[in-house]
Short mmCIF file of C-alpha atoms in Angstrom, two decimals:
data_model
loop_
_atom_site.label_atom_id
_atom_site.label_comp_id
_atom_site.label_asym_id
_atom_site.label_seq_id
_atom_site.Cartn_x
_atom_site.Cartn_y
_atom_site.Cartn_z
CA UNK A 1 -21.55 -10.37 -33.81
CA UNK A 2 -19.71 -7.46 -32.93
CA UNK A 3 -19.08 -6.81 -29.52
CA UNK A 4 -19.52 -3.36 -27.35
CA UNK A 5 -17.62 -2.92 -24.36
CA UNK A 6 -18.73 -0.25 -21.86
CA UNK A 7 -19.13 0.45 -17.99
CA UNK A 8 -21.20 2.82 -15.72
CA UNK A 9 -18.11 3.84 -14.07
CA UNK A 10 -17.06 6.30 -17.58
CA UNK A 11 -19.96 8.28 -15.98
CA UNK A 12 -18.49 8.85 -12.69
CA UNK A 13 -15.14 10.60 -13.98
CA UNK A 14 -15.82 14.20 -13.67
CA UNK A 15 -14.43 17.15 -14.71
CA UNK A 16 -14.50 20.72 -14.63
CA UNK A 17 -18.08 22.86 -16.13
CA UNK A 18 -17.35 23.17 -19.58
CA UNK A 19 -14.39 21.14 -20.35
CA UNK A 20 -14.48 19.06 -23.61
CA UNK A 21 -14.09 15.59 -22.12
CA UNK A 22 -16.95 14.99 -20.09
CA UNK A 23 -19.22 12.43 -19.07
CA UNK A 24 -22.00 13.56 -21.98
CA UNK A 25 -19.87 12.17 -24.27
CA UNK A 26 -20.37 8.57 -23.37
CA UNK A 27 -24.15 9.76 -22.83
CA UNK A 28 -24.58 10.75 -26.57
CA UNK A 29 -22.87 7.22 -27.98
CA UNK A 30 -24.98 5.24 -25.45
CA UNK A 31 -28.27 6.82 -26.70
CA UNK A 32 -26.71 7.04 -30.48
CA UNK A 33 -25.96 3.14 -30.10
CA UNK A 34 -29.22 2.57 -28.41
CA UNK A 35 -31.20 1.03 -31.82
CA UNK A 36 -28.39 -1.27 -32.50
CA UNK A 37 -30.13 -4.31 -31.06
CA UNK A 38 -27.45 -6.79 -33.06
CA UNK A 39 -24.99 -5.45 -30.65
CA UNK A 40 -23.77 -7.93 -27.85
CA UNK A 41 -22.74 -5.70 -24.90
CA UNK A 42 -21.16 -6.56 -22.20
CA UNK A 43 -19.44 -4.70 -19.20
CA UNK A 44 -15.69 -3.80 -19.66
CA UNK A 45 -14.17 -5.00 -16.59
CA UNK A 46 -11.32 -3.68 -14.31
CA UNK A 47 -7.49 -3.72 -15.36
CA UNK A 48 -5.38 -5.52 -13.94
CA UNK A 49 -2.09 -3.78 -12.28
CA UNK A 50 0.01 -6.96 -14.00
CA UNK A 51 -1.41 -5.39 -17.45
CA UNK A 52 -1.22 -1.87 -17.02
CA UNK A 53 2.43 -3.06 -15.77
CA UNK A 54 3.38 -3.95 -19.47
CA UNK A 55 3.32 -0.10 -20.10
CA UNK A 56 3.89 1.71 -17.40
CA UNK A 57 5.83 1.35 -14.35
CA UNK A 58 4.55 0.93 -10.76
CA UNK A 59 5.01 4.17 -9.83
CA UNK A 60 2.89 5.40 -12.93
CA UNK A 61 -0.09 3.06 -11.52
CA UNK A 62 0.74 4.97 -7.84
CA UNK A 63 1.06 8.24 -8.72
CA UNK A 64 -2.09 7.72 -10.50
CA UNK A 65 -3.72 5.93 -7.37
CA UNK A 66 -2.61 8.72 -4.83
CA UNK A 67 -3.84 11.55 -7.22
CA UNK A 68 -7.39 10.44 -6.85
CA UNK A 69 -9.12 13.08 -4.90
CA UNK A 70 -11.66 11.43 -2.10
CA UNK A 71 -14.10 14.52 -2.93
CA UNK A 72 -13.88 17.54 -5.51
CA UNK A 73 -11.16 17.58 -8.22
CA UNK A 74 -7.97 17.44 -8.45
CA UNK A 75 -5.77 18.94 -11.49
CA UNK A 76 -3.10 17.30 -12.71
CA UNK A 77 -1.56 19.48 -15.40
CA UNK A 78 -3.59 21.79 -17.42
CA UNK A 79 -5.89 19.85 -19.16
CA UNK A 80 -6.39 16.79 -16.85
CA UNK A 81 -8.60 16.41 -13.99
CA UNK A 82 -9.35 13.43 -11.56
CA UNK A 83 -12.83 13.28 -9.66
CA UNK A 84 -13.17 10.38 -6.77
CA UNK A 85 -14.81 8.31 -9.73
CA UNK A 86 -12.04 8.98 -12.05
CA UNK A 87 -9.40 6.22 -10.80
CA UNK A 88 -12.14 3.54 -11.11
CA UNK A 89 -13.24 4.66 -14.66
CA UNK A 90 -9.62 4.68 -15.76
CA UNK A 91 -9.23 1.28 -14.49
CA UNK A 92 -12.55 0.33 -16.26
CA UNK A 93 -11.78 1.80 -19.64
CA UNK A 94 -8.40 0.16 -19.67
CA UNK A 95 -9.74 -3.52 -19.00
CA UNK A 96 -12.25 -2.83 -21.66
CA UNK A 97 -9.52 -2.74 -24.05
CA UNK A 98 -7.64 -5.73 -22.98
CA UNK A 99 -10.90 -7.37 -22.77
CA UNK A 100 -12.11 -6.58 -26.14
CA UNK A 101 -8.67 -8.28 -27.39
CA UNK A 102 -9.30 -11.67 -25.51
CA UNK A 103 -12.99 -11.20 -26.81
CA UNK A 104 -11.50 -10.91 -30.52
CA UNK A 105 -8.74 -13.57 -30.40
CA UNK A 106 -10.77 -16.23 -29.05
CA UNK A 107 -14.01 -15.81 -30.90
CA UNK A 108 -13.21 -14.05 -33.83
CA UNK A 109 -15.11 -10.87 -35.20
CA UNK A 110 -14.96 -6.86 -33.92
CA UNK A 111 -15.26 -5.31 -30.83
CA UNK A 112 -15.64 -1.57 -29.70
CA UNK A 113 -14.68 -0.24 -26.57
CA UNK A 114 -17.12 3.36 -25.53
CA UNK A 115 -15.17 4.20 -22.58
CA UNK A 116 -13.66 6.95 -21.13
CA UNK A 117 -11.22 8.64 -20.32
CA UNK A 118 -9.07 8.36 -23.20
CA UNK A 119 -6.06 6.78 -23.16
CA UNK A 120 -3.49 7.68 -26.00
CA UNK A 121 -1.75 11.03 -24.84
CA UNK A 122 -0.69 9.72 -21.33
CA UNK A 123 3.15 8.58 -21.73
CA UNK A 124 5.25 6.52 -19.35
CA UNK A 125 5.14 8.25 -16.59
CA UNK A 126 3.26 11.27 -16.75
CA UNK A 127 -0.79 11.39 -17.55
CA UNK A 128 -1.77 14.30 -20.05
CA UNK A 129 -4.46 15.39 -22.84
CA UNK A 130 -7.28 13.85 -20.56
CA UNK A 131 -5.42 10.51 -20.54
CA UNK A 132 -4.33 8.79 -17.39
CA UNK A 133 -3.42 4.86 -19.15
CA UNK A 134 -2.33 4.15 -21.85
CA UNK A 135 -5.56 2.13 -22.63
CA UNK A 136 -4.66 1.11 -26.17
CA UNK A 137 -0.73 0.16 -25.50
CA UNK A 138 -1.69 -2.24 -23.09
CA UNK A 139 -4.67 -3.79 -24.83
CA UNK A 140 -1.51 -4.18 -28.24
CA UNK A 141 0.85 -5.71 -25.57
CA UNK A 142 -1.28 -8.06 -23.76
CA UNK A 143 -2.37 -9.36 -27.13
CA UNK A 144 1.86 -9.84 -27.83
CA UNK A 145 2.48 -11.20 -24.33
CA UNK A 146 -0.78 -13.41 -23.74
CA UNK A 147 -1.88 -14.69 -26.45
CA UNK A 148 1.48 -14.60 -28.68
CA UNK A 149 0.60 -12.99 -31.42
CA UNK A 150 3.67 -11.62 -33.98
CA UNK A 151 2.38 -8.93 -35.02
CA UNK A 152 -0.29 -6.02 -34.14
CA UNK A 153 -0.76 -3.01 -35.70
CA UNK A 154 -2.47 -0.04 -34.03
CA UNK A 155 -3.83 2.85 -36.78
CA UNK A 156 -4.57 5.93 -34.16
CA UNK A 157 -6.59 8.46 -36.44
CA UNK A 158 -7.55 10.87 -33.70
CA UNK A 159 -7.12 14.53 -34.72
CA UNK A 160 -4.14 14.62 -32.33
CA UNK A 161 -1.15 12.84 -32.21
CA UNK A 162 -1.09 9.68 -30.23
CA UNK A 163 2.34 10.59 -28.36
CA UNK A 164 1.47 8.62 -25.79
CA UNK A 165 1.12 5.45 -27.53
CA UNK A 166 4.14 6.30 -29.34
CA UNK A 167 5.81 6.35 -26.18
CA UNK A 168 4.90 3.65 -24.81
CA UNK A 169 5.88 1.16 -27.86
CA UNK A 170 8.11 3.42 -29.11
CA UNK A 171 10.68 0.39 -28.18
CA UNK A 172 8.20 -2.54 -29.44
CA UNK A 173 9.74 -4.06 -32.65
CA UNK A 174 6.14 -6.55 -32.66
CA UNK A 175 3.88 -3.17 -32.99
CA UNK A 176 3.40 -1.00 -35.97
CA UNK A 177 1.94 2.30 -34.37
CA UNK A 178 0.47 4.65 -37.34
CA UNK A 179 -0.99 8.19 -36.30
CA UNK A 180 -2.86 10.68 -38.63
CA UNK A 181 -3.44 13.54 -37.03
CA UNK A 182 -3.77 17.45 -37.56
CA UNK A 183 -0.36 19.51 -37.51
CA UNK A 184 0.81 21.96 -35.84
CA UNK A 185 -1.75 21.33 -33.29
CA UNK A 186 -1.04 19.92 -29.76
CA UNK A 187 0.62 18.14 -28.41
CA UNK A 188 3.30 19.28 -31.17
CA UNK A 189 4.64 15.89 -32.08
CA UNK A 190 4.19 13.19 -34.74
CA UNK A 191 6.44 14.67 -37.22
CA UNK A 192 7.46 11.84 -40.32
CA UNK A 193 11.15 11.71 -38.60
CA UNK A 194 9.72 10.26 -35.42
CA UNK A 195 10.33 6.36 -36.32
CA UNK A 196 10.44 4.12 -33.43
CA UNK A 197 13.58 2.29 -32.20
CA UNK A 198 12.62 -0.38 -35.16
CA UNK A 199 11.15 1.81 -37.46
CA UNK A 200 7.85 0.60 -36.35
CA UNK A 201 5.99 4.53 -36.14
CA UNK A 202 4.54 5.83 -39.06
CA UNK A 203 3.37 9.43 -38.66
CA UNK A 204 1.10 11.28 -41.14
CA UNK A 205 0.46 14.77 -40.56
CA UNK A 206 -2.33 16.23 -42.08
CA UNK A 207 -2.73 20.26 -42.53
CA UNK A 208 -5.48 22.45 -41.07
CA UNK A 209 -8.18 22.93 -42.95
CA UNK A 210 -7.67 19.92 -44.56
CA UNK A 211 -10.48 17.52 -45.32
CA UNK A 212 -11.52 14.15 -46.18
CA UNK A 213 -10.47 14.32 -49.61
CA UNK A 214 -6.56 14.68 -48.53
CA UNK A 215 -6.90 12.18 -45.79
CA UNK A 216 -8.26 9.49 -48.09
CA UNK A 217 -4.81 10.76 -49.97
CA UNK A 218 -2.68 10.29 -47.49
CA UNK A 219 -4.28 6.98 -46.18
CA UNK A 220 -4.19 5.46 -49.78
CA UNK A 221 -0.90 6.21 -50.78
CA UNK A 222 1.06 6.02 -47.08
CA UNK A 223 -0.92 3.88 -44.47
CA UNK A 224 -2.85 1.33 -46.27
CA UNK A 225 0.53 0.72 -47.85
CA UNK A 226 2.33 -0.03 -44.95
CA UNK A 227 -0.51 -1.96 -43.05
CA UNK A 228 -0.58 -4.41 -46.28
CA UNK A 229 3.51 -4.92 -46.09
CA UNK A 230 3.43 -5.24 -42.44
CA UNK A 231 0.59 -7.99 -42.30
CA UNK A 232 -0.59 -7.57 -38.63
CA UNK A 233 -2.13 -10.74 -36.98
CA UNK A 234 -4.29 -7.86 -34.96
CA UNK A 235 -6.06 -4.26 -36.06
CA UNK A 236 -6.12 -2.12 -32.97
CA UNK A 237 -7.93 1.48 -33.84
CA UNK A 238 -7.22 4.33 -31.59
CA UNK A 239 -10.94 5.89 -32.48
CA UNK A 240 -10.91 9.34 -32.63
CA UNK A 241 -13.96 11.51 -33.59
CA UNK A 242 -12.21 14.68 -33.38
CA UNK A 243 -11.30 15.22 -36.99
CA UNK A 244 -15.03 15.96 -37.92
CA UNK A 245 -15.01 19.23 -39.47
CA UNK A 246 -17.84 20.33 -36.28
CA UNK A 247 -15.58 19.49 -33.92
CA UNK A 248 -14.43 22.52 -31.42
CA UNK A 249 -10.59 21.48 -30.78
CA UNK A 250 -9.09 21.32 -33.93
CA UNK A 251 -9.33 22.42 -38.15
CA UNK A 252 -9.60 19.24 -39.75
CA UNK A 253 -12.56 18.96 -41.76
CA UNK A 254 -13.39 14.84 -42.16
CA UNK A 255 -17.56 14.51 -42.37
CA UNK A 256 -19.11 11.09 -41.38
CA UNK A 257 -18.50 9.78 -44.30
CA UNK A 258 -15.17 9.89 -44.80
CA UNK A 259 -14.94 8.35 -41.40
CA UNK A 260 -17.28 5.31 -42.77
CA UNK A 261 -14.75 5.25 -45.81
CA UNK A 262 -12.02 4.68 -43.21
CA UNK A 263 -13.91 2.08 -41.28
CA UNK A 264 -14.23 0.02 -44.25
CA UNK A 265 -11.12 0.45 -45.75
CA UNK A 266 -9.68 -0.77 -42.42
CA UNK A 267 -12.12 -3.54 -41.79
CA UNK A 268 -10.87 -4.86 -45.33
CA UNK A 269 -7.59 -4.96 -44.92
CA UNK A 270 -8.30 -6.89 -41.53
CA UNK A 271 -10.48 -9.29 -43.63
CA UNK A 272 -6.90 -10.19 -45.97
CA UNK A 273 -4.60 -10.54 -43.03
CA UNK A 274 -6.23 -11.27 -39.37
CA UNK A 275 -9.92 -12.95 -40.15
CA UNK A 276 -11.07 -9.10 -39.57
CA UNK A 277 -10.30 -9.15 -36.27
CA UNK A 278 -10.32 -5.56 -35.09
CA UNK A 279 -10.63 -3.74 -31.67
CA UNK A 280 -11.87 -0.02 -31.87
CA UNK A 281 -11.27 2.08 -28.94
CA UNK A 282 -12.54 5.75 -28.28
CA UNK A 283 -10.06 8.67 -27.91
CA UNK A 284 -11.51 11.87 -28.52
CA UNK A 285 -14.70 13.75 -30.07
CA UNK A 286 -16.26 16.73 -28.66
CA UNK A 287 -19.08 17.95 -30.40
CA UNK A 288 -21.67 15.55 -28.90
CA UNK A 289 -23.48 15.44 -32.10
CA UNK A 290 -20.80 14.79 -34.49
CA UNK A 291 -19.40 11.83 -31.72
CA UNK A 292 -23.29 10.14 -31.77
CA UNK A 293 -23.33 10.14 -36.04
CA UNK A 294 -19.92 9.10 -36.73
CA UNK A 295 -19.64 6.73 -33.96
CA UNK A 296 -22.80 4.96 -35.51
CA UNK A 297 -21.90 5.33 -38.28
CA UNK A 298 -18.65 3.57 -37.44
CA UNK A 299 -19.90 0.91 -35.51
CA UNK A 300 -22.90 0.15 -38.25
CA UNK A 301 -19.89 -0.89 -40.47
CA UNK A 302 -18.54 -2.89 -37.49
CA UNK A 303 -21.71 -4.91 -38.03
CA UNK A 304 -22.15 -5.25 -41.50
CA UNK A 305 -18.31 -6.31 -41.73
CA UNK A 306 -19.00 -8.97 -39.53
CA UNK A 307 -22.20 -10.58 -40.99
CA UNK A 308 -19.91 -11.18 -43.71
#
């Protein structure tokens, strides 16, 4: 059955009154997920430093570590904020991934991961866009390094670009990283000429105002392409809600169903190349309603793809 990773601990990473990424997120899925009773949950555990070390470099992990505040909040650039529970949900959210991969590879099947905070803006050294780990990098590269896999492919279709994740594997010849995303819009990169040292980045901008119609476009005649050439052995999915034409950060205009669309297409082309073996991870999503429907409705096909 599919698996659901999640921890307490996303609750105790605070932020500031009224910023986007708070801890009601992870309220709305958990009460949105709350029917699924087919669901096997179990708690995403801790990271270890060994893991997060196949991203980011020690003093990544200790800048990180020193930042958290013991009380209050501290800011580290404009949009990110640590509370004192902040280190420990980062940690959390980050095993979760890597966990979800061992889950996958040695039993077969899905898994999602509802943790937070989000993990694919924050780059080598420097934690941005709410992110402090790359959560989904390391989960791709302990799949590589532990469990010798070939060949993973990540498909990040958060409204932003995932320039963290392209980042950190921007080097990794075994990784195909492939972002849709809104553009212009921030962070300001993912542009088609950014290719990886091995050509292994596909970006796919999509315009504002956009909508499902144009994604389903784009994903037909550019990504589902390449993810049938490139054969992964592994379907990581950087999970982003934010597209949904209610969400407050950005123009795209993607309803639930074209995210169900997605989830299927994606779950199918895992079914002719990795035994459907995919982990889902949440990035962003901001309007708490549109996050509880689409992630339901995302993880409901999760579920049927798996009782097949």
């Amino acid at each position: 059955m599919t698996v659901l990773f999640t921890h307490p601990s996303s609750l105790d990473h605070a932020t500031p009154e009224g910023h986007p990424e708070r801890a009601a997120r992870i309220e709305a899925i958990f009460k949105a997920l709350a029917p699924f009773d087919t669901l096997n949950r179990r708690d995403a555990p801790e990271v270890t430093d060994a893991a997060l070390l196949r991203v980011h470099p020690q003093r990544h992990i200790d800048a990180i570590t020193a930042a958290s505040p013991a009380s209050g909040l501290a800011q580290l650039d404009a949009d990110t904020w640590m509370s004192p529970g902040s280190l420990r949900a980062a940690r959390h959210a980050a095993g979760g991934a890597i966990a979800a991969v061992d889950e996958v590879l040695s039993n077969g099947g899905n898994a999602f991961v509802a943790m937070r905070p989000p993990g694919h803006h924050a780059e080598k050294t420097t934690p941005m866009g709410f992110c402090l780990f790359g959560n989904v990098a390391a989960a791709a590269k302990h799949a590589l390094d532990m469990h010798g896999l070939a060949r993973v492919a990540i498909v990040d279709f958060d409204v932003h670009h995932g320039n963290g994740t392209q980042d950190l594997l921007w080097d990794e010849e075994r990784v195909l990283f492939i972002s849709s995303h809104q553009m212009p819009l921030w962070p300001g990169t993912g542009d088609v000429d950014e290719r990886g040292a091995h050509g292994n980045i596909l970006n796919v901008p999509l315009p504002p105002e956009s909508g499902g119609a144009q994604m389903r476009e784009a994903y037909e005649s550019k990504v589902f392409p390449a993810l049938e050439a490139y054969r992964p052995d592994l379907l990581i999915l950087s999970t982003g809600f934010d597209a949904h034409k209610d969400d407050p950060l950005a123009n795209l205009n993607w309803a639930t169903a074209d995210f169900v669309w997605l989830t299927q297409a994606l779950c199918d082309i895992a079914a002719r190349h990795c035994a459907g073996r995919i982990v889902s991870i949440l990035e962003g999503g901001y309007d708490l309603n549109a996050l509880a429907e689409a992630v339901a409705a995302h993880v409901n096909v999760l579920i049927e793809k798996e009782k097949r």
